[in-house]
Tab-separated table of C-alpha atoms in Angstrom:
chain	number	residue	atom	x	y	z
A	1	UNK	CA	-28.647	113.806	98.605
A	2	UNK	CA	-27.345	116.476	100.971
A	3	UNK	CA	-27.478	119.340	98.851
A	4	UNK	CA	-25.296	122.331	100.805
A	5	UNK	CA	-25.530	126.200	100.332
A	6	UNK	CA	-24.860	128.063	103.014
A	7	UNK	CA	-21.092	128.387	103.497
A	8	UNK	CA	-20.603	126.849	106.708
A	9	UNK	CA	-21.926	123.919	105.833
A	10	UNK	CA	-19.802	123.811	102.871
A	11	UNK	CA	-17.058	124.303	104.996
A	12	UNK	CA	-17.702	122.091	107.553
A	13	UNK	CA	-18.325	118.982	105.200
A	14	UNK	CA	-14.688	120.100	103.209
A	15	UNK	CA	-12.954	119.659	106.936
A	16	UNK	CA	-14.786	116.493	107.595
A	17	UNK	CA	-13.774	114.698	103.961
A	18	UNK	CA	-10.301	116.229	104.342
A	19	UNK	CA	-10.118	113.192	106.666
A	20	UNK	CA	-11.217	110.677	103.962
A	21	UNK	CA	-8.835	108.221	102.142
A	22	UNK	CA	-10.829	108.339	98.814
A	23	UNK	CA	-13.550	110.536	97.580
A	24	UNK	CA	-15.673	110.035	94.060
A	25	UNK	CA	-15.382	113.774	92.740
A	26	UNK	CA	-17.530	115.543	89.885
A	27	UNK	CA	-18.176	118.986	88.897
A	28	UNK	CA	-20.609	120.856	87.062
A	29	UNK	CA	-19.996	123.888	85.346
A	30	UNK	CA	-21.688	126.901	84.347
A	31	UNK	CA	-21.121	128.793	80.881
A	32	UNK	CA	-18.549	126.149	79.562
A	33	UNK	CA	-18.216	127.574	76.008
A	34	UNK	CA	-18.394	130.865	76.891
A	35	UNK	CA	-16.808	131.569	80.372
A	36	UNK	CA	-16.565	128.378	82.356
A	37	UNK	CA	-17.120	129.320	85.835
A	38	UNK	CA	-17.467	126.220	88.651
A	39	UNK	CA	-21.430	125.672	89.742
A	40	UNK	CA	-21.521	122.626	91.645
A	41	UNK	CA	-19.048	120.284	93.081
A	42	UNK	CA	-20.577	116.419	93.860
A	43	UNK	CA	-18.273	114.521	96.279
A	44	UNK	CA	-19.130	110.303	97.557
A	45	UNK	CA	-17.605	109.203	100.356
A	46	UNK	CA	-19.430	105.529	100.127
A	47	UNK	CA	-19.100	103.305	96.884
A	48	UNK	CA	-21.387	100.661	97.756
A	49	UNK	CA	-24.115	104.011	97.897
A	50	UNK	CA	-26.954	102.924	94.367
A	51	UNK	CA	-29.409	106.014	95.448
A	52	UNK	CA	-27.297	109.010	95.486
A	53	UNK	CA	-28.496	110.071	98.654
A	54	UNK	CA	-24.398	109.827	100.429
A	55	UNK	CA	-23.638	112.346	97.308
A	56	UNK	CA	-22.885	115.603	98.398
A	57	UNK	CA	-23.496	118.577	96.375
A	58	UNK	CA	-21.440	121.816	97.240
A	59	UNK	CA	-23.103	124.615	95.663
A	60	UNK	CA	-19.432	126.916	95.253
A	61	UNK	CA	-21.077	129.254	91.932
A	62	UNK	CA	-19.473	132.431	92.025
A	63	UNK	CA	-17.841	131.377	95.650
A	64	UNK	CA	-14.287	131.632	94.668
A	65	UNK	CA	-13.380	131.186	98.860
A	66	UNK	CA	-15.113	127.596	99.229
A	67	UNK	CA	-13.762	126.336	95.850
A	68	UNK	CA	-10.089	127.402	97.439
A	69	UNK	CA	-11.052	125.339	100.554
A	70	UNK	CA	-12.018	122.096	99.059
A	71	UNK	CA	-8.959	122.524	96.190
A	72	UNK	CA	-6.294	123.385	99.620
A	73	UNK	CA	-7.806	120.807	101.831
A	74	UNK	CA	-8.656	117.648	99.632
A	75	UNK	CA	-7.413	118.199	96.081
A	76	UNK	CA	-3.873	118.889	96.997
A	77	UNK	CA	-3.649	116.434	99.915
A	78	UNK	CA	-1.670	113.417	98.955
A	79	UNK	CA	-3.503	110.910	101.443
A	80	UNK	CA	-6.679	111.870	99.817
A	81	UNK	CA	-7.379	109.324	96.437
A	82	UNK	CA	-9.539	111.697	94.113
A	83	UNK	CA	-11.646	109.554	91.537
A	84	UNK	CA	-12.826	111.519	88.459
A	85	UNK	CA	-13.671	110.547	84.966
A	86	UNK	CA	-11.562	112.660	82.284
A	87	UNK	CA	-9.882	114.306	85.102
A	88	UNK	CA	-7.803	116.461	83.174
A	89	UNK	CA	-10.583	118.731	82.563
A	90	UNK	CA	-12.310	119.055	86.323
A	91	UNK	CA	-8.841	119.826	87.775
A	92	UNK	CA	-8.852	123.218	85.479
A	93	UNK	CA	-11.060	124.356	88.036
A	94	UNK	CA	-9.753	122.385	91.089
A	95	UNK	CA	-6.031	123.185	91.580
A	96	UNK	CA	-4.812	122.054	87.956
A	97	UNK	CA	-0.940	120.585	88.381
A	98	UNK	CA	-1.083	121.182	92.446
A	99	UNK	CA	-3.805	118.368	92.503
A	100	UNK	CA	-1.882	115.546	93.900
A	101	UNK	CA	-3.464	111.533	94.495
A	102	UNK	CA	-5.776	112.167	91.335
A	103	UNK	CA	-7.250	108.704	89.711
A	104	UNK	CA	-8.807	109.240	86.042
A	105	UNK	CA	-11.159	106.524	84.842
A	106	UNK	CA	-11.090	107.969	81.528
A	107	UNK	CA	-7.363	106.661	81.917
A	108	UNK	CA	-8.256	103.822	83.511
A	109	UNK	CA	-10.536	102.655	80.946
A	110	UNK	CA	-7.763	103.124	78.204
A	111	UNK	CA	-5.486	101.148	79.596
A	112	UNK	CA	-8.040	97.641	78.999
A	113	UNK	CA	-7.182	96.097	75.979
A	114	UNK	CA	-9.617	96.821	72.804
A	115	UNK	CA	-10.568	92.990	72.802
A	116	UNK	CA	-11.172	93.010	76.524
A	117	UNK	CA	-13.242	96.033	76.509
A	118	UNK	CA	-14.340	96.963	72.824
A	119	UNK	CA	-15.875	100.373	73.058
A	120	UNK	CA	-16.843	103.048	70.211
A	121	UNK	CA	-15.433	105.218	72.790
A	122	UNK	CA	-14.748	105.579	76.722
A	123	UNK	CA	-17.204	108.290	77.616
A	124	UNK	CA	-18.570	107.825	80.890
A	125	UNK	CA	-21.890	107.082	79.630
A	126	UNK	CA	-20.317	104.077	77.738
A	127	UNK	CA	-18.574	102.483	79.948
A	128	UNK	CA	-21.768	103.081	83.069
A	129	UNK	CA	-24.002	101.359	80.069
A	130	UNK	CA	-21.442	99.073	79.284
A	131	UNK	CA	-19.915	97.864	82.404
A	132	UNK	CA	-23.176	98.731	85.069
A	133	UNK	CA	-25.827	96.842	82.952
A	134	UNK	CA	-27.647	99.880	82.892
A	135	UNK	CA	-29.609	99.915	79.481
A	136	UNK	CA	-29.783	103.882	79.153
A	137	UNK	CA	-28.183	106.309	80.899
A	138	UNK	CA	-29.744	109.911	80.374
A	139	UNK	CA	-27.003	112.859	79.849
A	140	UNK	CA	-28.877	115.521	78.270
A	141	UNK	CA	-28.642	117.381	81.401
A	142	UNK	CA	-24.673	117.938	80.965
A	143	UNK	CA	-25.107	120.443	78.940
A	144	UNK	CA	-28.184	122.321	80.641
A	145	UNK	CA	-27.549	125.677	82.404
A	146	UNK	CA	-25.989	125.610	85.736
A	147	UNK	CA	-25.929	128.845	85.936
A	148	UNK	CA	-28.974	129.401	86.942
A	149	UNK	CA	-30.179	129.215	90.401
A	150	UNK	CA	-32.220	127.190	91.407
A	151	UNK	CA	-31.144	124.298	90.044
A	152	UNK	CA	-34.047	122.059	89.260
A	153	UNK	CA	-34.893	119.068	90.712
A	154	UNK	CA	-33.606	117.068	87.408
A	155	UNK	CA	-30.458	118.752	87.217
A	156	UNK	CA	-30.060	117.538	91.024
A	157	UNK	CA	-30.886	113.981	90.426
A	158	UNK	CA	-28.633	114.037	87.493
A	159	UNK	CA	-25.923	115.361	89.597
A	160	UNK	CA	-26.521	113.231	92.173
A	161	UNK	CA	-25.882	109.796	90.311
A	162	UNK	CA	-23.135	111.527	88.227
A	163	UNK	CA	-20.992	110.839	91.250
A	164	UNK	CA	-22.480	107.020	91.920
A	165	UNK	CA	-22.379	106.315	88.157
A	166	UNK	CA	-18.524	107.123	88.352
A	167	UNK	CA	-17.871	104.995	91.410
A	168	UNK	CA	-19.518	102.040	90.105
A	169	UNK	CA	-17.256	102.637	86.947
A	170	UNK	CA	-14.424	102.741	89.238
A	171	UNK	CA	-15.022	99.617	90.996
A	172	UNK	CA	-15.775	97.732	87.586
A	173	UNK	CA	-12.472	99.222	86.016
A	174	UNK	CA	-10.568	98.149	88.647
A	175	UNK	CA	-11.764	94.378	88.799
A	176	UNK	CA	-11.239	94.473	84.696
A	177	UNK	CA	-7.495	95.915	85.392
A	178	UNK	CA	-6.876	93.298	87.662
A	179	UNK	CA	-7.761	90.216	85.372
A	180	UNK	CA	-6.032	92.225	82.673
A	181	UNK	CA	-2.427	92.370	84.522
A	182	UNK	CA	-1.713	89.265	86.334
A	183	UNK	CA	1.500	89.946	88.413
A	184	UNK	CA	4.157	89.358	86.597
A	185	UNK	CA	6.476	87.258	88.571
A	186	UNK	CA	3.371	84.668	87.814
A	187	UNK	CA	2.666	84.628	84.771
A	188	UNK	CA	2.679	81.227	83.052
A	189	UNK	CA	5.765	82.524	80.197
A	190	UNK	CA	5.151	78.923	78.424
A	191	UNK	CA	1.363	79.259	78.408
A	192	UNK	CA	1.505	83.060	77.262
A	193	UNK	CA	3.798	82.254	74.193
A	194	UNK	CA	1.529	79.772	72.995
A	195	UNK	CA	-1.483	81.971	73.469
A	196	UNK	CA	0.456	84.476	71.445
A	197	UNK	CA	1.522	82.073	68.914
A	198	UNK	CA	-2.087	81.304	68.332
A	199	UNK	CA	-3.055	84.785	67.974
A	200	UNK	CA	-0.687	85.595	66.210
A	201	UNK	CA	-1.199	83.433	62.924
A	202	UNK	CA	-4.801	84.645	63.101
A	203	UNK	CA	-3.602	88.717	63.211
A	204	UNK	CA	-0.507	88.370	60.569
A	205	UNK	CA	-2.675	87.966	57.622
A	206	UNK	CA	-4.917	90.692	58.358
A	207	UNK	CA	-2.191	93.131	59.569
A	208	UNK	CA	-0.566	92.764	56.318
A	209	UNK	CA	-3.409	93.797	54.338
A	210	UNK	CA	-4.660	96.266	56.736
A	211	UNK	CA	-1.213	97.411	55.853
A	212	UNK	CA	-1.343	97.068	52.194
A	213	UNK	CA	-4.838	98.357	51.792
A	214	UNK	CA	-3.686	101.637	53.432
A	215	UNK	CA	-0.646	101.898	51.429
A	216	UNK	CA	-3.035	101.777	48.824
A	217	UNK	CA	-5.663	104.086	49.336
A	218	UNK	CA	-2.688	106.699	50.072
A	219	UNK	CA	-1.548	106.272	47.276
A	220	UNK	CA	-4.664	106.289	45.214
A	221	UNK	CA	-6.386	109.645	47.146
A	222	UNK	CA	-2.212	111.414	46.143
A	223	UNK	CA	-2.523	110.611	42.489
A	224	UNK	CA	-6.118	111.206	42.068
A	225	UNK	CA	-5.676	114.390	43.915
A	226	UNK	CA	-8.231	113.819	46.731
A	227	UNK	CA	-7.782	115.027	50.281
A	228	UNK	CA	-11.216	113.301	51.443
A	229	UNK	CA	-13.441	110.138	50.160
A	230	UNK	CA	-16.018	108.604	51.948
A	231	UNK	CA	-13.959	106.865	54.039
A	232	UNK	CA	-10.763	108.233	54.553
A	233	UNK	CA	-9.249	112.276	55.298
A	234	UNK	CA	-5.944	112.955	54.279
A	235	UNK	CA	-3.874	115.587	55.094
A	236	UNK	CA	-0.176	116.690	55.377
A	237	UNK	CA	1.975	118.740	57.828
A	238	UNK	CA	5.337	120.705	57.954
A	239	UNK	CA	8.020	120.541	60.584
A	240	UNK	CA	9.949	123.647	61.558
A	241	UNK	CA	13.902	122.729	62.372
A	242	UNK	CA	16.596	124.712	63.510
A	243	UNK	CA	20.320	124.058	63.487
A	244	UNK	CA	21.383	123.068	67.037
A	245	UNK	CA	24.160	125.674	67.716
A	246	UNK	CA	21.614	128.154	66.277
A	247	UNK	CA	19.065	127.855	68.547
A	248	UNK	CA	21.558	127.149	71.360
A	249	UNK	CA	23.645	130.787	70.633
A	250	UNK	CA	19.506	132.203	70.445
A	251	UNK	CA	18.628	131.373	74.032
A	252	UNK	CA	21.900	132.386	75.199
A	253	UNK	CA	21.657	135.934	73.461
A	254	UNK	CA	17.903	136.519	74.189
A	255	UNK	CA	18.286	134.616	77.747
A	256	UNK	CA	15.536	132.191	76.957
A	257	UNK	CA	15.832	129.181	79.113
A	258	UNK	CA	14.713	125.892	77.355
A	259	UNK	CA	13.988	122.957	79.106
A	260	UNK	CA	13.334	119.642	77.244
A	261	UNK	CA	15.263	116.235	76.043
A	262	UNK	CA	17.632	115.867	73.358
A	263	UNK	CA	18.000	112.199	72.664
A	264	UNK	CA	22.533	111.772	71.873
A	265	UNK	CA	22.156	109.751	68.829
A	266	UNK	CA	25.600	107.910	68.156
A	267	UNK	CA	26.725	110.728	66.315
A	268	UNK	CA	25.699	113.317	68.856
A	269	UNK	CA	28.072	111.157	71.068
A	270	UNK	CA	31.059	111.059	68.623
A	271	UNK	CA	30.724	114.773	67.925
A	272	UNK	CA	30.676	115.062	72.248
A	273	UNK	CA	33.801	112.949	72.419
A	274	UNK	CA	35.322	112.852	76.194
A	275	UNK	CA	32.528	115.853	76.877
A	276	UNK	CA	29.959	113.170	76.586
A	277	UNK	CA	30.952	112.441	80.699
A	278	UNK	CA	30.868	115.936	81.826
A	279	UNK	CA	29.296	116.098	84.952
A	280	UNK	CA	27.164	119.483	83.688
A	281	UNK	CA	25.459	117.210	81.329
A	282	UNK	CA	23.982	114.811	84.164
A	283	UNK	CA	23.473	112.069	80.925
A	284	UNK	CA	20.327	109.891	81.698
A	285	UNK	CA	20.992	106.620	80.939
A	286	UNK	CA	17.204	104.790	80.041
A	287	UNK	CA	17.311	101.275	79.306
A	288	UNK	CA	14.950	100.215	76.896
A	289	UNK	CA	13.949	96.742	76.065
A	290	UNK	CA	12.746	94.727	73.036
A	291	UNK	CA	11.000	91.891	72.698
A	292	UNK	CA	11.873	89.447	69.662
A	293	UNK	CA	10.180	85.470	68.661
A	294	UNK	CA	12.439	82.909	68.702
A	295	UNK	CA	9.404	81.067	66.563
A	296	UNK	CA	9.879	81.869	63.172
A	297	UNK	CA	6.894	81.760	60.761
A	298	UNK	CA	7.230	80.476	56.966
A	299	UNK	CA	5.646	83.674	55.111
A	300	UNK	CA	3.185	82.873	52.547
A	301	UNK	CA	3.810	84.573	48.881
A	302	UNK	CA	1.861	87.370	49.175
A	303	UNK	CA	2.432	88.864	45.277
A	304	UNK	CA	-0.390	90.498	44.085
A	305	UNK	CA	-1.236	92.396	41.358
A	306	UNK	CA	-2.119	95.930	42.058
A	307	UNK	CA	-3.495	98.664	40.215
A	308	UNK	CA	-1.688	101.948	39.155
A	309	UNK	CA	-2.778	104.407	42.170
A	310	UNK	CA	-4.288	106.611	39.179
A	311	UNK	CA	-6.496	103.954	38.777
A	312	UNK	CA	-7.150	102.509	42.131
A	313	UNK	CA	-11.018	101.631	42.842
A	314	UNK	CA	-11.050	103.598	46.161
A	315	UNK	CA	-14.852	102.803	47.267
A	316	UNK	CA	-13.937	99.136	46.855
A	317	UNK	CA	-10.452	99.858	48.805
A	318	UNK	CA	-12.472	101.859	51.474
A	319	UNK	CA	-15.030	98.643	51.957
A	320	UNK	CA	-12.424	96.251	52.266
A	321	UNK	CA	-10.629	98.336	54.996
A	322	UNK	CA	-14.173	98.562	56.481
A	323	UNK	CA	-14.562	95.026	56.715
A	324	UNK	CA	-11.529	93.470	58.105
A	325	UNK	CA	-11.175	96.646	60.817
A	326	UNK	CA	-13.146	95.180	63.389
A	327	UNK	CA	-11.418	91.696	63.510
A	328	UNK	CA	-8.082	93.213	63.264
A	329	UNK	CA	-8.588	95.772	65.698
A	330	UNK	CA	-9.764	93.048	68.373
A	331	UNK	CA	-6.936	90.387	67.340
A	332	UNK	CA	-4.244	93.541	66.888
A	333	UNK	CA	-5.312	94.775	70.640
A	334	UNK	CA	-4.809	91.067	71.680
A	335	UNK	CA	-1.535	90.885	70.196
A	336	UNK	CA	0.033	93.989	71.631
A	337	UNK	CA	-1.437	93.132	75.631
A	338	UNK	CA	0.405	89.787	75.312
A	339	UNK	CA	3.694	91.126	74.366
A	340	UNK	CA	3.347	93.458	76.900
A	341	UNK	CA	2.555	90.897	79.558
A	342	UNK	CA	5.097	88.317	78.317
A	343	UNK	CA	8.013	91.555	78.348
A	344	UNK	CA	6.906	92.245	82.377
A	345	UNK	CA	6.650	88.965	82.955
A	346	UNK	CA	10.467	87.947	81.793
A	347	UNK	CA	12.152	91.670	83.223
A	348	UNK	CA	10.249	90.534	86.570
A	349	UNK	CA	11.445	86.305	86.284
A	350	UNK	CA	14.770	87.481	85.405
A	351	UNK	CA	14.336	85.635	81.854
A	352	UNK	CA	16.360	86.443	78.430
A	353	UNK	CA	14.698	83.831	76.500
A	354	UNK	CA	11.787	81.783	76.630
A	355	UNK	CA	10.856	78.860	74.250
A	356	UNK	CA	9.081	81.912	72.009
A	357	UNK	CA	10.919	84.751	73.321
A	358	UNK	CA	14.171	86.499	73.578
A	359	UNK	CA	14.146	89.683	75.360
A	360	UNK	CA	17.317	91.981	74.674
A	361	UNK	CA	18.078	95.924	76.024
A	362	UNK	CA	19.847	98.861	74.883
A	363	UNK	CA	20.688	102.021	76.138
A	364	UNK	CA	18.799	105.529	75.059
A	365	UNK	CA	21.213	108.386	76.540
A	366	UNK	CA	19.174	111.577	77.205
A	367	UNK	CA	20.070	115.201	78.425
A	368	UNK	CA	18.406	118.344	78.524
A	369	UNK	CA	18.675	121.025	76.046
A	370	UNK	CA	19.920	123.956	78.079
A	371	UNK	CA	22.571	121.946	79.510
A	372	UNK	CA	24.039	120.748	76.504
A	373	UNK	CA	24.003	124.423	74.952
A	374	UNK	CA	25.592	125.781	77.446
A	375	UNK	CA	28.262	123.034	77.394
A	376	UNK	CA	28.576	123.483	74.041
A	377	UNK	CA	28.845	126.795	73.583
A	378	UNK	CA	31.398	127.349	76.826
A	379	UNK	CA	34.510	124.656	75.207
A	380	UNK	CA	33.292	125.729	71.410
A	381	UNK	CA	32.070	122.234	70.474
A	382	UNK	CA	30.600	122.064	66.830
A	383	UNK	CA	27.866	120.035	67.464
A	384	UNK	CA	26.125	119.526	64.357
A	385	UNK	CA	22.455	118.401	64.197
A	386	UNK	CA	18.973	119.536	63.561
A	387	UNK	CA	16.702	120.272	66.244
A	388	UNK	CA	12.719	120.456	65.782
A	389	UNK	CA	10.862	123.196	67.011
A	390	UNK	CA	7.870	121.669	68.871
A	391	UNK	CA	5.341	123.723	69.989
A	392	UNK	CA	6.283	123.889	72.953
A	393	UNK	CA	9.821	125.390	71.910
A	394	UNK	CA	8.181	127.893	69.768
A	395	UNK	CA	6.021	129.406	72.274
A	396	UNK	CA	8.929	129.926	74.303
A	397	UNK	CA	10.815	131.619	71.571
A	398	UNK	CA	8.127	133.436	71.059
A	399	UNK	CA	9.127	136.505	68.455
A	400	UNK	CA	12.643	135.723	68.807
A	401	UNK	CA	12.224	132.983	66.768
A	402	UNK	CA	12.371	135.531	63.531
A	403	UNK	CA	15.645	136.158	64.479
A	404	UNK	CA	16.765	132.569	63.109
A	405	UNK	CA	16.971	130.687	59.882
A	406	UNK	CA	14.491	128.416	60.343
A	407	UNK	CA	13.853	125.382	57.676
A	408	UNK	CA	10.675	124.231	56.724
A	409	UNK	CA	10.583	120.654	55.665
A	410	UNK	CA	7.561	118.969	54.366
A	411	UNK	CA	6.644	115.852	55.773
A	412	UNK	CA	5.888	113.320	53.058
A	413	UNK	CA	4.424	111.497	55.792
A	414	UNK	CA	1.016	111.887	55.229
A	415	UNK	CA	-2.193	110.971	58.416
A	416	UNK	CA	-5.042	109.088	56.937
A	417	UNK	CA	-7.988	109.673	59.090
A	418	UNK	CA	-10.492	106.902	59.091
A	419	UNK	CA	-13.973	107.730	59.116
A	420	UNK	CA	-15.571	104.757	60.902
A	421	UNK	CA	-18.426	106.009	62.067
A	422	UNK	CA	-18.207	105.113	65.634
A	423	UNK	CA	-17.639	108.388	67.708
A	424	UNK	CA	-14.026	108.514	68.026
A	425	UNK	CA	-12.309	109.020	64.732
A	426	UNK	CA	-9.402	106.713	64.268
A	427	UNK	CA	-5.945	108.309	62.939
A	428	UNK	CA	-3.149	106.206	60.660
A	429	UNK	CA	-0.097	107.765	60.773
A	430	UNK	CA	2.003	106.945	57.607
């Protein structure tokens, strides 16, 4: 466990790894709730390494110039594979959207199929316990102060196997990935529709009353006037919309340039006319395909009676929910990796149909925003549709956006939040 200081050292193990073809990458950081500064940055050259001792630790706290060296020399060379876990959050402090050839095994890891791989959550420490057959792995130390110098011997041993932990992850992920996604153009399409048949008439049932029990209990916490239960959180949220020519006439008067999709619905397209083939527009034609069953199923009568939602016994509703979650959740995950398979697999065989199957396309045209405003505004087009201001488009308004007559609409749509006491919270969108 090579544990480097002194700057030339640093320096001279960033030039050798700039040579690498993948490096295992963690970082530690100091003050992260308060002012997040980079303390330590662990690199592994060798996967098969169990000890730590091929992890390097580059000691870059408050060394601005060595942290620019390893970010210009490996992070943002694309021959360089960088393997983190949750990557999104080390790349803050190592070259954020210049990072190029970045692998995520927090990404990884959600890509597995919940029946494959079924998981409370995909924390690092989960999946090392989970996938490593390590019985406890100790943490506490992610949180300790690396700030302070010197580091102790724990937080160097911790820091040490941070990096082997995430390689052996890596490796494990990767085998799991590769039983997970057969290629494509061999895939058994008989054998997989059968499979999915099978699963299918187990998941159906449950799916439906998954389904009807949430109905439900929306319905009962709205009439009873409850936003939270022992089991469920319920909340509601607005949408801000904004005539299209309004916003369109806005950035051209306040020269704000917008840059994001605007799907042309079929009445977009009959508004457009001829326009629609403007070559300013530079339409982007995505093909999207669906996947249909040729095997129809003879629905059972499902006709219940139901309470009034004024009425509805919500901690019996709640403990129903609670115990036909885990089976669905494992058959539903099952369900969807199947149809995803089966839709590569017929795109790749060049197959429309399949004894269970029928796979069909259509066309989604897309163009940008700012292209279609300024089309529209320069031949005096009425194009007439709402467009929603995402964040994103606010925060580029900024306080031009009082300048507008904006509509608030209330979504009816409510988000059920289900409290199911494993550590990642699961949302149901209604």
């Amino acid at each position: 466990m090579p544990y480097l200081t002194a700057e030339n050292d640093i320096k001279a193990l960033i030039t050798k790894f700039s040579q690498a073809k993948i490096l295992w990458v963690d970082t530690e950081i100091a003050d992260y709730k308060s002012n997040p500064r980079l303390s330590l940055i662990q690199v592994l050259a060798d996967s098969t390494d169990s000890s730590g001792d091929g992890t390097f630790l580059l000691d870059v706290l408050d060394k601005p110039e060595l942290a620019k060296d390893f970010i210009s020399e490996i992070m943002v060379n694309p021959n360089i594979e960088k393997v983190l876990h949750n990557a999104s959050y080390d790349i803050r402090f190592l070259g954020n959207d210049d990072a190029q050839n970045v692998t995520c095994t927090l990404k990884m890891a959600r890509q597995i199929p919940y029946y494959i791989l079924p998981l409370p959550n995909r924390q690092l420490k989960t999946l090392i316990e989970t996938l490593c057959d390590m019985a406890y792995v100790d943490k506490t130390e992610q949180s300790g102060d690396w700030g302070q110098r010197p580091l102790t011997q724990k937080q160097l041993e911790y820091a040490k196997m941070d990096a082997v932990y995430l390689a052996g992850v890596h490796r494990r992920l990767l085998e799991i990935l590769a039983q997970c996604y057969p290629a494509p153009a061999t895939e058994n399409l008989t054998a997989l529709g059968e499979k999915y048949q099978e699963i299918e008439s187990q998941w159906k049932p449950l799916d439906s009353e998954i389904a009807e029990v949430k109905e439900r209990f929306k319905a009962g916490m709205m009439a009873q006037k409850l936003k939270d239960s022992s089991y469920f959180e319920l909340s509601s949220s607005i949408a801000m919309k904004v005539d299209f020519l309004t916003l369109a006439r806005l950035t051209q008067t306040e020269g704000i340039e917008l840059n994001f999709p605007v799907t042309l619905t079929k009445e977009i397209q009959k508004q457009l006319g001829k326009l629609i083939d403007h070559p300013s527009l530079e339409v982007e034609d995505i093909a999207s395909w669906r996947l249909n069953s040729n095997v129809q199923q003879r629905r059972k009568s499902t006709k219940k009676i139901v309470p009034e939602p004024e009425s509805e016994d919500l901690t019996a509703l709640g403990e129903r929910y609670k115990e036909i979650l885990p089976e669905w959740k494992l058959l539903d995950s099952e369900v969807e990796h199947l149809k995803e398979r089966i839709k590569k697999a017929m795109l790749v065989q060049n197959k429309e149909n399949t004894p269970h199957f029928k796979l069909s396309s259509s066309s989604i045209l897309k163009v940008d925003f700012a292209k279609l405003a300024k089309l529209a505004l320069s031949v005096g087009v009425e194009l007439d549709f709402m467009v929603t201001l995402t964040q994103y488009i606010q925060k580029r308004l900024g306080e031009a956006i009082n300048k507008i007559d904006v509509q608030i609409e209330y979504i009816t749509s409510w988000r059920m939040t289900a409290k199911t006491g494993e550590d990642e919270e699961e949302e149901i969108p209604f």
